Amino acid sequence: MDIDSPFEGPPEDTREEILRAAFLVLQEHGYSGLSMSRIADEVGLQKASVYHHYSDKDSLLLALVDYVIEEMKYRMVQQEDGDSLQQLQCFIDQVAFGRQMEGELAGFSPPSEETLRVFIQIRARATHDDAYREKITEITRLQQDHIADVIQAGIDRGQFADVDAERVAAVVSTLLNGIFSRRVTTNADVEPVREAIHAYLETVLVN
């Protein structure tokens, strides 16, 4: 099965193999079609082996979210110098709009629609499950904190106006979450939204 995923390189152990399999099954069948049997078939293990590592599909999915969170922590590295506006716009283009960047601003591979589709399904579980809500809140906080850090660095370098970095980051983060959903659930053109966000940042941040 050739489907994009957030995993890079070969799996380190059986637990990661199972996580990858769960990701692929979730892409193909959705949450309602996710079962330990399908995950076992995908990874080539007995179902008992999957249960040995994860008690049920929710514990497995929560572990998958933990994996994504750790990857985000590893990849969200702020540049120590350079153009803060360019860095911020590049991050938004990668994360929200799926644009592949090159050079020092590349950061990490942008999430595809397939990856976002999995994330939206997991996010939906947070509407009535506290464990999922805590994980999604952590992801949102990581994203928002990174944006705020880039903005604050721009302020400190004299590249940005003296704004409330946390408040601007909260606005941008909220917009990004809406874009994730729009990309996955509609056929709407998101390019005008991208242009509007870039214009907003220039208006609010640039001296």
PDB file of N, CA and C in Angstrom, residues 71-108:
ATOM      1  N   GLU A  71       7.408  13.818  17.067  1.00  0.00           N
ATOM      2  CA  GLU A  71       7.955  14.249  15.783  1.00  0.00           C
ATOM      3  C   GLU A  71       7.851  15.769  15.637  1.00  0.00           C
ATOM      4  N   MET A  72       6.735  16.337  16.074  1.00  0.00           N
ATOM      5  CA  MET A  72       6.557  17.789  16.002  1.00  0.00           C
ATOM      6  C   MET A  72       7.597  18.494  16.858  1.00  0.00           C
ATOM      7  N   LYS A  73       7.834  17.987  18.061  1.00  0.00           N
ATOM      8  CA  LYS A  73       8.824  18.603  18.948  1.00  0.00           C
ATOM      9  C   LYS A  73      10.213  18.569  18.309  1.00  0.00           C
ATOM     10  N   TYR A  74      10.500  17.476  17.628  1.00  0.00           N
ATOM     11  CA  TYR A  74      11.810  17.303  17.006  1.00  0.00           C
ATOM     12  C   TYR A  74      11.983  18.233  15.802  1.00  0.00           C
ATOM     13  N   ARG A  75      10.903  18.416  15.044  1.00  0.00           N
ATOM     14  CA  ARG A  75      11.007  19.134  13.770  1.00  0.00           C
ATOM     15  C   ARG A  75      10.735  20.629  13.871  1.00  0.00           C
ATOM     16  N   MET A  76      10.025  21.062  14.896  1.00  0.00           N
ATOM     17  CA  MET A  76       9.730  22.484  15.033  1.00  0.00           C
ATOM     18  C   MET A  76      10.925  23.200  15.650  1.00  0.00           C
ATOM     19  N   VAL A  77      11.934  23.408  14.842  1.00  0.00           N
ATOM     20  CA  VAL A  77      13.156  24.053  15.293  1.00  0.00           C
ATOM     21  C   VAL A  77      13.191  25.480  14.744  1.00  0.00           C
ATOM     22  N   GLN A  78      13.327  26.428  15.652  1.00  0.00           N
ATOM     23  CA  GLN A  78      13.380  27.826  15.229  1.00  0.00           C
ATOM     24  C   GLN A  78      14.790  28.207  14.775  1.00  0.00           C
ATOM     25  N   GLN A  79      14.871  28.907  13.658  1.00  0.00           N
ATOM     26  CA  GLN A  79      16.162  29.385  13.185  1.00  0.00           C
ATOM     27  C   GLN A  79      16.658  30.508  14.091  1.00  0.00           C
ATOM     28  N   GLU A  80      17.952  30.524  14.320  1.00  0.00           N
ATOM     29  CA  GLU A  80      18.517  31.508  15.241  1.00  0.00           C
ATOM     30  C   GLU A  80      18.706  32.875  14.597  1.00  0.00           C
ATOM     31  N   ASP A  81      18.702  32.912  13.283  1.00  0.00           N
ATOM     32  CA  ASP A  81      18.814  34.204  12.600  1.00  0.00           C
ATOM     33  C   ASP A  81      18.023  34.136  11.308  1.00  0.00           C
ATOM     34  N   GLY A  82      18.096  35.195  10.523  1.00  0.00           N
ATOM     35  CA  GLY A  82      17.387  35.214   9.254  1.00  0.00           C
ATOM     36  C   GLY A  82      16.125  36.047   9.318  1.00  0.00           C
ATOM     37  N   ASP A  83      15.317  35.921   8.298  1.00  0.00           N
ATOM     38  CA  ASP A  83      14.096  36.697   8.142  1.00  0.00           C
ATOM     39  C   ASP A  83      12.959  35.984   8.870  1.00  0.00           C
ATOM     40  N   SER A  84      12.493  36.558   9.968  1.00  0.00           N
ATOM     41  CA  SER A  84      11.451  35.912  10.772  1.00  0.00           C
ATOM     42  C   SER A  84      10.133  35.811  10.026  1.00  0.00           C
ATOM     43  N   LEU A  85       9.787  36.827   9.236  1.00  0.00           N
ATOM     44  CA  LEU A  85       8.542  36.782   8.474  1.00  0.00           C
ATOM     45  C   LEU A  85       8.591  35.657   7.448  1.00  0.00           C
ATOM     46  N   GLN A  86       9.719  35.528   6.774  1.00  0.00           N
ATOM     47  CA  GLN A  86       9.864  34.466   5.791  1.00  0.00           C
ATOM     48  C   GLN A  86       9.779  33.092   6.461  1.00  0.00           C
ATOM     49  N   GLN A  87      10.401  32.958   7.620  1.00  0.00           N
ATOM     50  CA  GLN A  87      10.355  31.700   8.345  1.00  0.00           C
ATOM     51  C   GLN A  87       8.919  31.359   8.747  1.00  0.00           C
ATOM     52  N   LEU A  88       8.191  32.357   9.224  1.00  0.00           N
ATOM     53  CA  LEU A  88       6.821  32.142   9.661  1.00  0.00           C
ATOM     54  C   LEU A  88       5.920  31.783   8.479  1.00  0.00           C
ATOM     55  N   GLN A  89       6.063  32.513   7.387  1.00  0.00           N
ATOM     56  CA  GLN A  89       5.252  32.228   6.207  1.00  0.00           C
ATOM     57  C   GLN A  89       5.567  30.853   5.629  1.00  0.00           C
ATOM     58  N   CYS A  90       6.827  30.471   5.676  1.00  0.00           N
ATOM     59  CA  CYS A  90       7.231  29.163   5.188  1.00  0.00           C
ATOM     60  C   CYS A  90       6.601  28.068   6.038  1.00  0.00           C
ATOM     61  N   PHE A  91       6.630  28.231   7.349  1.00  0.00           N
ATOM     62  CA  PHE A  91       6.027  27.252   8.249  1.00  0.00           C
ATOM     63  C   PHE A  91       4.541  27.092   7.949  1.00  0.00           C
ATOM     64  N   ILE A  92       3.845  28.196   7.772  1.00  0.00           N
ATOM     65  CA  ILE A  92       2.412  28.164   7.478  1.00  0.00           C
ATOM     66  C   ILE A  92       2.154  27.483   6.138  1.00  0.00           C
ATOM     67  N   ASP A  93       2.964  27.803   5.135  1.00  0.00           N
ATOM     68  CA  ASP A  93       2.783  27.196   3.814  1.00  0.00           C
ATOM     69  C   ASP A  93       2.988  25.689   3.857  1.00  0.00           C
ATOM     70  N   GLN A  94       3.959  25.247   4.650  1.00  0.00           N
ATOM     71  CA  GLN A  94       4.211  23.811   4.764  1.00  0.00           C
ATOM     72  C   GLN A  94       3.103  23.110   5.524  1.00  0.00           C
ATOM     73  N   VAL A  95       2.823  23.606   6.729  1.00  0.00           N
ATOM     74  CA  VAL A  95       1.915  22.909   7.640  1.00  0.00           C
ATOM     75  C   VAL A  95       0.462  23.004   7.180  1.00  0.00           C
ATOM     76  N   ALA A  96       0.020  24.185   6.795  1.00  0.00           N
ATOM     77  CA  ALA A  96      -1.395  24.385   6.483  1.00  0.00           C
ATOM     78  C   ALA A  96      -1.745  24.131   5.030  1.00  0.00           C
ATOM     79  N   PHE A  97      -0.818  24.461   4.129  1.00  0.00           N
ATOM     80  CA  PHE A  97      -1.156  24.398   2.704  1.00  0.00           C
ATOM     81  C   PHE A  97      -0.418  23.302   1.942  1.00  0.00           C
ATOM     82  N   GLY A  98       0.415  22.531   2.656  1.00  0.00           N
ATOM     83  CA  GLY A  98       1.046  21.371   2.038  1.00  0.00           C
ATOM     84  C   GLY A  98       2.081  21.692   0.993  1.00  0.00           C
ATOM     85  N   ARG A  99       2.705  22.850   1.101  1.00  0.00           N
ATOM     86  CA  ARG A  99       3.702  23.236   0.104  1.00  0.00           C
ATOM     87  C   ARG A  99       5.079  22.671   0.469  1.00  0.00           C
ATOM     88  N   GLN A 100       5.735  22.081  -0.503  1.00  0.00           N
ATOM     89  CA  GLN A 100       7.080  21.555  -0.290  1.00  0.00           C
ATOM     90  C   GLN A 100       8.080  22.669  -0.516  1.00  0.00           C
ATOM     91  N   MET A 101       8.867  22.994   0.506  1.00  0.00           N
ATOM     92  CA  MET A 101       9.835  24.070   0.422  1.00  0.00           C
ATOM     93  C   MET A 101      11.232  23.496   0.258  1.00  0.00           C
ATOM     94  N   GLU A 102      12.150  24.338  -0.156  1.00  0.00           N
ATOM     95  CA  GLU A 102      13.533  23.920  -0.341  1.00  0.00           C
ATOM     96  C   GLU A 102      14.472  24.835   0.439  1.00  0.00           C
ATOM     97  N   GLY A 103      15.700  24.350   0.635  1.00  0.00           N
ATOM     98  CA  GLY A 103      16.713  25.164   1.287  1.00  0.00           C
ATOM     99  C   GLY A 103      16.589  25.160   2.792  1.00  0.00           C
ATOM    100  N   GLU A 104      17.162  26.168   3.429  1.00  0.00           N
ATOM    101  CA  GLU A 104      17.218  26.232   4.887  1.00  0.00           C
ATOM    102  C   GLU A 104      15.848  26.361   5.529  1.00  0.00           C
ATOM    103  N   LEU A 105      14.875  26.888   4.777  1.00  0.00           N
ATOM    104  CA  LEU A 105      13.546  27.093   5.333  1.00  0.00           C
ATOM    105  C   LEU A 105      12.644  25.881   5.155  1.00  0.00           C
ATOM    106  N   ALA A 106      13.181  24.797   4.613  1.00  0.00           N
ATOM    107  CA  ALA A 106      12.353  23.638   4.301  1.00  0.00           C
ATOM    108  C   ALA A 106      11.694  23.046   5.538  1.00  0.00           C
ATOM    109  N   GLY A 107      12.418  22.995   6.668  1.00  0.00           N
ATOM    110  CA  GLY A 107      11.808  22.503   7.898  1.00  0.00           C
ATOM    111  C   GLY A 107      11.530  21.028   7.853  1.00  0.00           C
ATOM    112  N   PHE A 108      10.334  20.633   7.410  1.00  0.00           N
ATOM    113  CA  PHE A 108      10.001  19.218   7.324  1.00  0.00           C
ATOM    114  C   PHE A 108       8.981  19.026   6.212  1.00  0.00           C
TER     115      PHE A 108
END
